[in-house]
């Protein structure tokens, strides 16, 4: 499958996309809001000419935060547009950068050529940085047509994902070849990107950006105070975090 066929199937599948949004909105009403942004309509006012960073959801947004803050310091004259795909990711981005006026935020439009063009017309980035493995062929192709370099930060690619991408070599290969940099977590993953079509000179092993996160000293102080309240200074504390439906009951039973 090449990009033309992929795009045609995406357009044909838009009714299914609408149904999926509706189903998600039944559990999370925020999915029914800001739908225009998903087609690059009704976007907030944007200052053009900065850096675009895409983090699909909460985890990627948190991981990207140190990199975004470093970009703010290194390029004090540039706005930074941070996009995501989920309401929870949007909430996290807005909370992380509530006091930073140079941070602009909206949803990333769906990977349709017309939506990608409208988005890039509005943002006009000098550089695009995508977190981990959120690869969209039309967005990347539209960047390449405009001479906008695209970097994949904290890149990862499991064997299973590589096999999936490999099944669509006519789509994946040209897309990866259009990208300018892959900052990959491990050498094994770097080799998978090369085998799928990334140019060898664009692939670098940089480790995981998540190790660059720093813990707020006040958070450590609050943790110490909680241990004191629980009389738990000398015993381990088990935390069940990021649980899903049905798992809380299992944790409580344990």
CSV table of C-alpha atoms in Angstrom, one decimal:
chain,number,residue,atom,x,y,z
A,1,UNK,CA,0.0,0.0,0.0
A,2,UNK,CA,1.4,3.4,-1.0
A,3,UNK,CA,0.5,6.8,0.4
A,4,UNK,CA,-2.2,7.5,-2.3
A,5,UNK,CA,-4.1,4.3,-1.4
A,6,UNK,CA,-3.6,5.0,2.3
A,7,UNK,CA,-5.1,8.5,1.9
A,8,UNK,CA,-8.0,7.2,-0.1
A,9,UNK,CA,-8.8,4.6,2.6
A,10,UNK,CA,-8.5,7.3,5.3
A,11,UNK,CA,-11.0,9.5,3.5
A,12,UNK,CA,-13.4,6.5,3.1
A,13,UNK,CA,-13.0,5.6,6.7
A,14,UNK,CA,-14.0,9.1,8.1
A,15,UNK,CA,-17.5,7.8,9.0
A,16,UNK,CA,-15.8,5.2,11.2
A,17,UNK,CA,-13.6,7.9,12.7
A,18,UNK,CA,-16.7,9.9,13.6
A,19,UNK,CA,-18.3,6.8,15.2
A,20,UNK,CA,-15.1,6.2,17.2
A,21,UNK,CA,-15.1,9.8,18.5
A,22,UNK,CA,-18.8,9.4,19.5
A,23,UNK,CA,-18.1,6.1,21.3
A,24,UNK,CA,-15.2,7.6,23.2
A,25,UNK,CA,-17.2,10.7,24.1
A,26,UNK,CA,-19.7,8.5,26.0
A,27,UNK,CA,-17.0,7.7,28.5
A,28,UNK,CA,-14.9,10.8,28.2
A,29,UNK,CA,-17.1,13.8,27.1
A,30,UNK,CA,-14.0,15.9,26.2
A,31,UNK,CA,-13.8,13.8,23.0
A,32,UNK,CA,-16.9,15.6,21.8
A,33,UNK,CA,-15.2,19.0,22.1
A,34,UNK,CA,-12.8,20.8,19.8
A,35,UNK,CA,-13.6,18.4,16.9
A,36,UNK,CA,-12.9,21.1,14.4
A,37,UNK,CA,-9.2,21.1,15.5
A,38,UNK,CA,-9.0,17.5,14.4
A,39,UNK,CA,-9.5,18.7,10.8
A,40,UNK,CA,-7.5,22.0,11.3
A,41,UNK,CA,-10.6,24.2,11.6
A,42,UNK,CA,-11.3,26.5,14.5
A,43,UNK,CA,-7.7,26.4,15.7
A,44,UNK,CA,-6.6,28.9,18.3
A,45,UNK,CA,-4.5,31.9,17.2
A,46,UNK,CA,-1.0,30.8,16.4
A,47,UNK,CA,2.2,32.7,16.1
A,48,UNK,CA,4.0,31.2,13.0
A,49,UNK,CA,7.6,30.3,12.4
A,50,UNK,CA,8.5,28.4,15.5
A,51,UNK,CA,9.0,24.7,16.5
A,52,UNK,CA,6.3,22.1,16.4
A,53,UNK,CA,6.4,19.3,18.9
A,54,UNK,CA,3.9,16.4,18.7
A,55,UNK,CA,3.3,14.2,21.8
A,56,UNK,CA,0.4,11.8,21.3
A,57,UNK,CA,-0.9,11.6,24.9
A,58,UNK,CA,0.0,12.0,28.6
A,59,UNK,CA,3.1,9.9,28.8
A,60,UNK,CA,4.7,11.4,25.7
A,61,UNK,CA,3.8,14.9,26.9
A,62,UNK,CA,5.5,14.3,30.3
A,63,UNK,CA,8.6,12.8,28.6
A,64,UNK,CA,8.8,15.7,26.1
A,65,UNK,CA,8.6,18.4,28.9
A,66,UNK,CA,12.4,18.6,29.6
A,67,UNK,CA,13.1,18.8,25.8
A,68,UNK,CA,10.5,21.5,25.3
A,69,UNK,CA,11.9,23.6,28.2
A,70,UNK,CA,15.4,23.2,26.7
A,71,UNK,CA,14.1,24.4,23.4
A,72,UNK,CA,12.5,27.4,25.1
A,73,UNK,CA,15.8,28.3,26.6
A,74,UNK,CA,17.9,27.7,23.5
A,75,UNK,CA,15.5,29.6,21.1
A,76,UNK,CA,14.0,32.4,23.2
A,77,UNK,CA,12.7,34.2,20.2
A,78,UNK,CA,10.6,31.2,18.8
A,79,UNK,CA,7.1,30.1,19.7
A,80,UNK,CA,6.7,26.3,20.3
A,81,UNK,CA,3.5,24.6,19.2
A,82,UNK,CA,2.7,21.4,21.1
A,83,UNK,CA,0.1,19.0,19.7
A,84,UNK,CA,-1.5,15.8,21.0
A,85,UNK,CA,-4.3,13.5,20.1
A,86,UNK,CA,-6.2,13.0,23.4
A,87,UNK,CA,-8.0,15.1,25.9
A,88,UNK,CA,-5.9,13.8,28.8
A,89,UNK,CA,-2.8,14.7,26.8
A,90,UNK,CA,-4.2,18.2,26.2
A,91,UNK,CA,-4.9,18.7,29.9
A,92,UNK,CA,-1.4,17.7,30.8
A,93,UNK,CA,0.2,20.0,28.2
A,94,UNK,CA,-1.8,22.9,29.4
A,95,UNK,CA,-0.9,22.2,33.0
A,96,UNK,CA,2.8,21.7,32.3
A,97,UNK,CA,3.1,25.0,30.5
A,98,UNK,CA,0.4,27.2,31.9
A,99,UNK,CA,2.8,29.9,32.8
A,100,UNK,CA,4.8,29.9,29.5
A,101,UNK,CA,3.3,32.3,27.0
A,102,UNK,CA,5.4,31.0,24.1
A,103,UNK,CA,3.8,27.6,24.2
A,104,UNK,CA,0.9,27.2,21.8
A,105,UNK,CA,-1.4,24.1,21.9
A,106,UNK,CA,-4.0,22.4,19.8
A,107,UNK,CA,-4.9,18.9,18.7
A,108,UNK,CA,-3.0,17.4,15.8
A,109,UNK,CA,-5.3,17.2,12.8
A,110,UNK,CA,-6.0,13.8,11.3
A,111,UNK,CA,-3.5,12.6,8.7
A,112,UNK,CA,-5.4,13.9,5.7
A,113,UNK,CA,-3.5,16.0,3.1
A,114,UNK,CA,-5.9,18.9,3.2
A,115,UNK,CA,-5.9,19.0,7.0
A,116,UNK,CA,-2.1,18.7,7.1
A,117,UNK,CA,-1.7,21.6,4.7
A,118,UNK,CA,-4.1,23.8,6.6
A,119,UNK,CA,-2.2,23.1,9.8
A,120,UNK,CA,1.2,23.8,8.4
A,121,UNK,CA,-0.2,27.0,6.7
A,122,UNK,CA,-1.2,28.2,10.1
A,123,UNK,CA,1.8,27.1,12.2
A,124,UNK,CA,4.6,27.4,9.5
A,125,UNK,CA,7.2,25.6,11.7
A,126,UNK,CA,10.9,25.7,11.1
A,127,UNK,CA,11.3,22.3,12.6
A,128,UNK,CA,8.9,19.4,13.5
A,129,UNK,CA,9.8,17.1,16.4
A,130,UNK,CA,7.7,13.9,16.9
A,131,UNK,CA,7.8,12.0,20.2
A,132,UNK,CA,8.5,8.2,20.1
A,133,UNK,CA,6.7,6.5,17.2
A,134,UNK,CA,3.7,8.7,16.2
A,135,UNK,CA,4.4,8.6,12.5
A,136,UNK,CA,1.8,10.0,10.1
A,137,UNK,CA,2.7,9.7,6.3
A,138,UNK,CA,0.8,12.8,5.0
A,139,UNK,CA,2.0,15.1,7.8
A,140,UNK,CA,5.6,14.1,7.2
A,141,UNK,CA,5.2,14.3,3.4
A,142,UNK,CA,3.7,17.8,3.6
A,143,UNK,CA,6.6,18.9,5.8
A,144,UNK,CA,9.1,17.4,3.3
A,145,UNK,CA,7.4,19.3,0.4
A,146,UNK,CA,7.9,22.6,2.4
A,147,UNK,CA,11.5,21.8,3.4
A,148,UNK,CA,10.6,21.4,7.1
A,149,UNK,CA,13.0,19.0,8.8
A,150,UNK,CA,11.2,16.3,10.8
A,151,UNK,CA,12.9,14.6,13.8
A,152,UNK,CA,11.7,11.6,15.7
A,153,UNK,CA,12.7,12.1,19.4
A,154,UNK,CA,13.0,9.3,22.0
A,155,UNK,CA,12.3,7.0,19.1
A,156,UNK,CA,11.4,3.4,19.8
A,157,UNK,CA,10.3,0.5,17.6
A,158,UNK,CA,9.6,-3.0,18.9
A,159,UNK,CA,10.1,-6.1,16.8
A,160,UNK,CA,6.3,-6.5,16.6
A,161,UNK,CA,5.8,-2.9,15.4
A,162,UNK,CA,8.6,-3.2,12.9
A,163,UNK,CA,6.9,-6.2,11.4
A,164,UNK,CA,3.7,-4.2,11.2
A,165,UNK,CA,5.4,-1.3,9.4
A,166,UNK,CA,7.3,-3.8,7.2
A,167,UNK,CA,4.0,-5.1,5.8
A,168,UNK,CA,3.4,-1.7,4.2
A,169,UNK,CA,6.9,-1.1,2.9
A,170,UNK,CA,5.7,1.1,0.0
A,171,UNK,CA,4.1,3.4,2.5
A,172,UNK,CA,6.7,3.2,5.3
A,173,UNK,CA,9.9,3.3,3.3
A,174,UNK,CA,9.3,6.6,1.5
A,175,UNK,CA,7.9,8.2,4.7
A,176,UNK,CA,11.1,7.3,6.8
A,177,UNK,CA,13.3,8.4,3.9
A,178,UNK,CA,11.7,11.9,4.1
A,179,UNK,CA,12.7,12.4,7.7
A,180,UNK,CA,15.8,14.2,8.9
A,181,UNK,CA,16.7,12.6,12.2
A,182,UNK,CA,15.9,9.6,14.3
A,183,UNK,CA,17.1,10.0,17.9
A,184,UNK,CA,16.7,6.3,18.9
A,185,UNK,CA,16.7,4.7,22.3
A,186,UNK,CA,18.8,1.6,21.5
A,187,UNK,CA,21.0,0.2,18.7
A,188,UNK,CA,18.5,-2.7,18.1
A,189,UNK,CA,15.8,-0.2,17.4
A,190,UNK,CA,18.1,1.9,15.3
A,191,UNK,CA,18.7,-1.1,13.1
A,192,UNK,CA,15.0,-1.7,12.7
A,193,UNK,CA,14.5,1.9,11.4
A,194,UNK,CA,17.4,1.5,8.9
A,195,UNK,CA,15.9,-1.8,7.6
A,196,UNK,CA,12.5,-0.2,7.1
A,197,UNK,CA,13.9,2.6,5.0
A,198,UNK,CA,15.4,5.3,7.2
A,199,UNK,CA,18.6,6.8,5.8
A,200,UNK,CA,21.6,5.5,7.8
A,201,UNK,CA,23.1,8.9,8.3
A,202,UNK,CA,19.9,10.2,9.9
A,203,UNK,CA,19.7,7.5,12.7
A,204,UNK,CA,21.5,8.1,16.0
A,205,UNK,CA,21.3,6.2,19.3
A,206,UNK,CA,20.7,8.7,22.1
A,207,UNK,CA,19.1,6.7,24.9
A,208,UNK,CA,15.8,7.4,26.5
A,209,UNK,CA,14.8,11.0,27.2
A,210,UNK,CA,12.8,9.8,30.2
A,211,UNK,CA,16.1,9.6,32.1
A,212,UNK,CA,16.4,13.4,31.7
A,213,UNK,CA,13.4,14.0,33.9
A,214,UNK,CA,14.2,15.7,37.2
A,215,UNK,CA,12.1,15.3,40.4
A,216,UNK,CA,10.9,18.4,42.2
A,217,UNK,CA,12.6,18.6,45.6
A,218,UNK,CA,9.2,19.6,47.1
A,219,UNK,CA,7.7,16.4,45.8
A,220,UNK,CA,10.4,14.4,47.7
A,221,UNK,CA,9.6,16.5,50.8
A,222,UNK,CA,5.8,15.7,50.5
A,223,UNK,CA,6.6,12.0,50.1
A,224,UNK,CA,8.6,12.1,53.3
A,225,UNK,CA,5.7,13.8,55.1
A,226,UNK,CA,3.3,11.2,53.8
A,227,UNK,CA,5.5,8.4,55.0
A,228,UNK,CA,5.5,10.0,58.4
A,229,UNK,CA,1.7,10.2,58.4
A,230,UNK,CA,1.4,6.6,57.5
A,231,UNK,CA,4.1,5.5,59.9
A,232,UNK,CA,5.8,3.9,56.9
A,233,UNK,CA,9.4,5.2,57.2
A,234,UNK,CA,10.8,1.6,57.6
A,235,UNK,CA,8.6,-0.4,55.3
A,236,UNK,CA,8.0,-0.3,51.5
A,237,UNK,CA,5.1,1.4,49.9
A,238,UNK,CA,3.4,-0.1,46.9
A,239,UNK,CA,1.9,2.2,44.3
A,240,UNK,CA,-0.6,1.1,41.7
A,241,UNK,CA,-0.5,3.9,39.1
A,242,UNK,CA,-2.1,4.4,35.7
A,243,UNK,CA,-4.7,1.7,36.3
A,244,UNK,CA,-7.4,0.8,33.9
A,245,UNK,CA,-11.1,-0.3,34.3
A,246,UNK,CA,-11.4,-3.3,36.6
A,247,UNK,CA,-7.8,-3.1,37.9
A,248,UNK,CA,-8.6,-1.0,41.0
A,249,UNK,CA,-10.8,-3.8,42.4
A,250,UNK,CA,-7.9,-6.3,41.9
A,251,UNK,CA,-5.5,-3.9,43.7
A,252,UNK,CA,-7.9,-3.3,46.6
A,253,UNK,CA,-8.5,-7.1,46.9
A,254,UNK,CA,-4.7,-7.7,47.1
